[in-house]
XYZ file of C-alpha atoms in Angstrom:
257
model
C 64.188 90.527 34.773
C 62.433 93.664 33.711
C 64.658 96.011 31.746
C 65.881 99.160 33.399
C 63.972 102.171 32.176
C 66.070 104.469 29.997
C 66.983 107.909 31.251
C 68.187 109.214 34.563
C 66.460 110.706 37.580
C 68.476 113.486 39.058
C 67.987 114.550 42.637
C 69.932 117.496 44.024
C 70.210 117.745 47.796
C 69.795 121.192 49.300
C 73.248 120.589 50.784
C 74.575 120.196 47.196
C 74.857 116.415 47.479
C 73.905 114.969 44.096
C 72.846 111.418 43.407
C 72.222 110.262 39.836
C 70.536 106.918 39.330
C 69.032 104.920 36.474
C 65.701 104.011 37.965
C 64.083 100.582 37.638
C 60.531 100.367 36.446
C 59.495 98.400 39.528
C 57.278 100.802 41.500
C 57.982 99.291 44.927
C 61.749 99.643 44.526
C 61.366 103.171 43.167
C 59.201 104.198 46.118
C 61.659 102.690 48.570
C 64.526 104.568 46.950
C 62.575 107.827 47.047
C 61.979 107.387 50.787
C 65.670 106.731 51.456
C 66.725 109.727 49.383
C 64.264 111.935 51.258
C 65.836 110.885 54.561
C 69.314 111.640 53.238
C 68.163 114.970 51.848
C 66.867 116.094 55.242
C 69.884 114.959 57.245
C 72.429 116.148 54.679
C 70.840 119.588 54.776
C 71.195 119.691 58.566
C 74.801 118.513 58.536
C 75.902 120.664 55.601
C 77.650 117.792 53.836
C 80.232 118.582 51.182
C 79.351 118.212 47.524
C 79.487 114.647 46.275
C 78.232 112.602 43.335
C 77.218 108.947 43.235
C 76.373 107.356 39.907
C 75.007 103.871 39.463
C 73.415 102.006 36.625
C 72.759 98.455 35.471
C 70.320 95.809 36.549
C 67.558 96.091 39.087
C 69.679 93.961 41.431
C 72.386 96.622 41.214
C 69.866 99.302 42.125
C 68.552 97.232 45.040
C 72.086 96.820 46.392
C 72.539 100.580 46.219
C 69.264 101.094 48.071
C 70.554 98.930 50.915
C 73.791 100.910 51.053
C 71.869 104.190 51.132
C 69.666 102.883 53.945
C 72.740 102.086 56.018
C 74.192 105.550 55.404
C 70.881 107.219 56.234
C 70.666 105.339 59.514
C 74.196 106.330 60.501
C 73.637 109.982 59.569
C 70.408 110.147 61.529
C 72.113 108.657 64.568
C 74.960 111.155 64.206
C 72.604 114.122 63.921
C 70.518 113.048 66.875
C 73.647 112.959 68.982
C 72.731 109.557 70.355
C 74.725 109.097 73.547
C 73.080 105.988 74.913
C 70.656 107.979 77.035
C 68.124 108.788 74.330
C 66.053 111.892 73.745
C 63.810 111.127 76.709
C 66.673 111.900 79.095
C 67.659 115.331 77.796
C 65.145 117.234 79.949
C 65.891 115.147 83.019
C 69.600 115.913 82.828
C 68.973 119.567 82.004
C 66.967 119.733 85.230
C 70.028 118.351 87.007
C 72.033 121.197 85.488
C 69.460 123.667 86.845
C 70.071 122.294 90.342
C 73.813 122.906 90.116
C 75.987 126.015 90.169
C 73.365 128.067 88.381
C 71.357 128.051 91.617
C 74.356 129.465 93.486
C 74.590 132.145 90.808
C 70.898 133.025 91.218
C 71.234 133.167 95.006
C 74.317 135.403 94.976
C 72.751 137.702 92.378
C 69.808 138.223 94.729
C 72.181 138.974 97.597
C 74.125 141.538 95.571
C 70.828 143.058 94.470
C 70.345 146.251 92.494
C 70.428 146.206 88.709
C 72.037 142.776 88.738
C 69.099 141.160 90.513
C 66.671 142.709 88.036
C 68.692 141.469 85.067
C 69.142 137.956 86.443
C 65.387 137.707 86.953
C 65.158 138.157 83.163
C 67.935 135.619 82.644
C 65.911 133.012 84.543
C 63.277 133.286 81.827
C 65.925 132.394 79.247
C 66.863 129.204 81.084
C 63.174 128.286 81.332
C 62.691 128.954 77.614
C 65.576 126.584 76.902
C 63.914 123.932 79.050
C 60.667 124.371 77.114
C 62.629 123.924 73.887
C 64.271 120.723 75.136
C 60.902 119.339 76.193
C 59.609 119.850 72.649
C 62.805 118.426 71.158
C 62.407 115.247 73.202
C 59.027 114.739 71.516
C 59.870 116.007 68.020
C 61.763 114.540 65.089
C 64.341 116.671 63.262
C 62.443 119.818 62.178
C 62.829 121.930 59.061
C 64.861 125.126 59.232
C 61.736 127.242 59.546
C 60.343 125.019 62.278
C 63.645 125.145 64.160
C 63.757 128.941 63.924
C 60.249 129.098 65.374
C 61.232 126.821 68.259
C 64.363 128.855 69.056
C 62.574 132.230 68.903
C 61.361 132.303 72.562
C 64.924 131.702 73.785
C 66.266 134.450 71.536
C 63.588 136.889 72.706
C 64.376 136.268 76.380
C 68.065 136.632 75.676
C 67.428 139.954 73.884
C 65.633 141.272 76.971
C 68.725 140.501 79.059
C 70.931 142.378 76.604
C 68.519 145.302 76.332
C 68.543 145.673 80.118
C 72.343 145.894 80.059
C 72.242 148.493 77.287
C 69.733 150.628 79.206
C 71.962 150.639 82.276
C 75.398 151.510 80.942
C 75.893 154.003 83.755
C 75.257 151.340 86.395
C 77.984 150.640 88.949
C 77.304 146.988 88.181
C 77.846 147.362 84.443
C 80.577 144.693 84.320
C 78.247 142.287 86.112
C 75.472 143.094 83.651
C 77.822 142.655 80.698
C 79.048 139.289 81.961
C 75.486 138.009 82.231
C 74.549 139.432 78.834
C 77.512 137.766 77.135
C 76.943 134.495 78.958
C 73.293 134.276 77.931
C 74.435 133.943 74.320
C 75.463 130.403 75.255
C 71.808 129.367 75.507
C 71.413 129.897 71.772
C 73.392 126.715 71.094
C 70.163 124.972 70.109
C 69.966 126.957 66.869
C 73.661 127.318 66.102
C 75.724 125.255 63.627
C 78.579 123.079 64.825
C 79.054 121.292 68.120
C 76.966 122.767 70.968
C 79.663 122.387 73.633
C 82.125 124.380 71.510
C 79.507 127.090 70.977
C 78.854 127.305 74.735
C 82.585 127.355 75.486
C 83.189 130.298 73.154
C 80.323 132.331 74.672
C 81.573 131.482 78.152
C 84.933 132.983 77.193
C 83.127 136.208 76.287
C 81.597 136.305 79.769
C 84.996 135.633 81.382
C 86.278 138.939 79.989
C 83.774 140.791 82.186
C 83.900 138.514 85.227
C 87.660 139.141 85.290
C 86.868 142.842 85.572
C 84.498 142.095 88.433
C 87.226 140.077 90.166
C 89.645 142.969 89.737
C 87.233 145.662 90.936
C 85.881 143.629 93.870
C 88.910 141.551 94.848
C 88.372 142.469 98.495
C 84.713 141.461 98.411
C 84.192 137.667 98.636
C 80.507 137.956 97.682
C 81.330 139.349 94.236
C 84.271 136.984 93.837
C 82.092 133.966 94.521
C 79.420 135.382 92.209
C 81.867 135.611 89.298
C 83.118 132.066 89.828
C 79.591 130.677 90.196
C 78.458 132.134 86.874
C 81.431 130.819 84.909
C 81.094 127.502 86.725
C 77.451 127.284 85.638
C 78.397 127.892 82.004
C 81.042 125.169 82.256
C 78.365 122.795 83.547
C 76.131 123.759 80.613
C 79.029 123.056 78.269
C 79.472 119.611 79.815
C 75.736 118.906 79.541
C 75.873 119.700 75.824
C 78.978 117.576 75.316
C 77.374 114.527 76.937
C 73.799 114.731 75.670
C 73.977 116.828 72.476
C 77.455 116.028 71.086
C 76.686 116.779 67.418
C 73.586 118.940 67.774
C 70.209 118.904 69.482
C 69.106 115.373 70.377
C 65.692 114.993 68.764
C 63.134 112.257 69.309
C 63.970 109.080 67.405
């Protein structure tokens, strides 16, 4: 068996995971190991894994055994990051469309009936939901992107969301200011695609921010069933979005496999 080449190759993950190996001279094994390490580097960066160190030396057979172990870990990490739920990435747009047919449609309808500044703001909010759909369509056809690529994909959603907030800020004297604030806070939930952590938890926390203002609406318009139903429909829609994320993006955006 060919002797193991002296010296160590040190590879430092961007997530501070460090693997130190004595590399075999065999080019095929070295190339295979490099490919596995590259996969781990990408996924570890996305997951923000804690610092760790794995050291291995010895014969080429020892190195080959380690390669197989690393391949198994890489496969599990990639499955975890993709949020595989049994439905696959091809289903994420289909089920998002089902979400768009739910309580969010009631919210849109009631916003139109209430009218005024609220209708104008919700028309902007519709663009945010469409931007999220466009993102999910790309995600269903794209493997895990780099940070810069992800930021570029999320940008249209963020821009639409900023327009919703800017409208609220321009209309602070509006009699519907609590309505506008509820919508503005709730639209933050659509930024789950670029946020760390579990998407459903992110959506839940932003929903709670919207509840603060819908409670004010319920208090101010407790004798008006139209506004009461509006408040409940918006929070109900955010709960449905939270459930969608929990089922189809449990650990993060489900990318194409």
